[in-house]
C-alpha atoms as one frame of an Amber mdcrd trajectory, in Angstrom:
protein
  -3.156  11.848 -16.149  -6.471  10.066 -15.637  -4.871   6.630 -16.008  -2.384
   7.338 -13.216  -5.048   8.794 -10.911  -7.053   5.526 -10.855  -4.059   3.128
 -11.175  -4.837   1.465  -7.810  -8.628   1.395  -8.138 -11.653   3.582  -7.708
 -11.186   4.596  -4.038  -7.437   5.325  -4.207  -6.039   8.417  -5.956  -2.486
   8.321  -7.339  -0.389  11.419  -8.107   3.210  12.193  -9.036   5.364  14.039
  -6.505   7.565  16.897  -7.732  10.461  14.375  -8.106   8.271  11.857  -9.929
   7.378   9.359  -7.197   3.895   7.901  -6.994   1.893   9.249  -4.081  -1.293
   7.374  -3.173  -4.289   8.634  -1.180  -7.015   6.428   0.286 -10.506   7.966
   0.008 -12.545   5.692   2.294 -11.957   3.671   5.477 -11.641   0.523   3.372
  -9.221   2.000   0.861  -7.199   3.570   3.703  -6.743   0.031   5.025  -5.561
  -1.077   1.574  -3.149   1.837   1.291  -1.728   1.302   4.820  -1.508  -2.440
   5.033  -1.127  -3.672   1.452   0.289  -0.936  -0.791   2.705   1.016   1.438
   6.178  -0.604   1.566   7.574  -1.094   5.048  10.446   1.336   4.291   8.320
   4.033   2.672   6.940   7.256   4.140   3.289   7.122   5.330   1.295  10.290
   6.183  -1.855  11.234   8.087  -3.383  14.407   9.536  -2.087  14.733  13.115
  -3.749  15.306  16.515  -6.548  12.760  15.955  -8.012  14.619  12.979  -9.836
  12.155  10.677  -8.400  11.928   7.191  -6.984   9.944   4.339  -3.942   7.642
   4.588  -1.209   8.839   2.139   2.078   7.209   1.133   5.002   7.924  -1.158
   5.596   4.600  -2.948   9.387   4.326  -2.791  11.933   3.704  -0.057  12.028
   6.730   2.239  15.855   6.814   1.848  15.303   7.705  -1.851  13.127  10.753
  -0.980  15.846  13.415  -1.031  13.528  16.410  -1.441  11.553  18.128   1.335
   9.298  19.235  -1.552   8.135  15.593  -1.989   7.403  15.263   1.739   5.500
  18.552   1.739   3.592  17.491  -1.389   2.383  14.268   0.247   1.674  16.012
   3.550  -0.327  18.691   1.748  -2.464  15.997   0.160  -3.000  14.345   3.557
  -4.067  17.710   5.014  -6.384  18.408   2.074  -8.058  14.998   2.371  -8.790
  15.482   6.059 -11.059  17.426   8.411  -8.183  19.986   8.589  -8.798  21.032
   4.966 -10.265  24.425   5.979  -7.236  25.403   8.101  -4.531  27.740   6.890
  -1.865  25.373   8.227  -2.369  21.786   9.336  -0.181  19.345  11.287   0.549
  16.114   9.441   2.426  13.217  10.995   4.548  10.799   9.019   6.438   7.581
   9.729   7.596   4.453   7.999   5.062   1.971   6.650   6.401  -0.655   9.068
   5.346   1.491  11.996   1.675   1.535  10.987  -0.303  -1.213  12.733  -3.881
  -2.038  13.563  -5.115  -0.871  16.965  -5.738  -3.465  19.704  -9.492  -3.148
  19.019  -9.491  -2.892  15.224 -11.923  -0.524  13.540 -11.940  -0.160   9.758
  -9.605   2.618   8.683  -8.033   3.235  12.093  -4.335   2.660  12.723  -1.764
   2.843  15.469   1.752   4.184  14.959   4.511   2.376  16.818   7.596   4.406
  17.792   8.724   7.886  16.799   7.025   9.895  14.107   7.771  13.122  12.324
   5.477  16.072  12.032   5.297  18.768   9.379   3.050  21.812   9.270   1.721
  22.472   5.761  -1.051  24.313   3.984  -3.701  21.829   2.837  -3.012  21.520
  -0.908  -5.632  20.403  -3.445  -4.487  17.574  -5.689  -3.071  18.493  -9.085
  -5.474  18.120 -12.012
């Protein structure tokens, strides 16, 4: 669905998770900022490649409490891994947290974030976005 893919603008891709939730992916440092600080609800899941690997900021746009399927989490994590420097790995680590935990670092740099508190981690195969 080309209309859905560009729903949030040129630099942000939007997809449907297996359960039908919108999943957004920032494609540049500037759009990552927009995804993390303007589009991701405080109570939603936010994803990024783990271990300091550069990559896109990804979010499932619904309250995390509504995400009942691990398949949705793995879908979003797979997109985060694909849109990162870990794309060529067989399995990549992806961290996730709530949108409210994502903050700007003390010395802000466009596209960089700091996660406050505990985070989860899943290991997934980098998955190309659906057509």
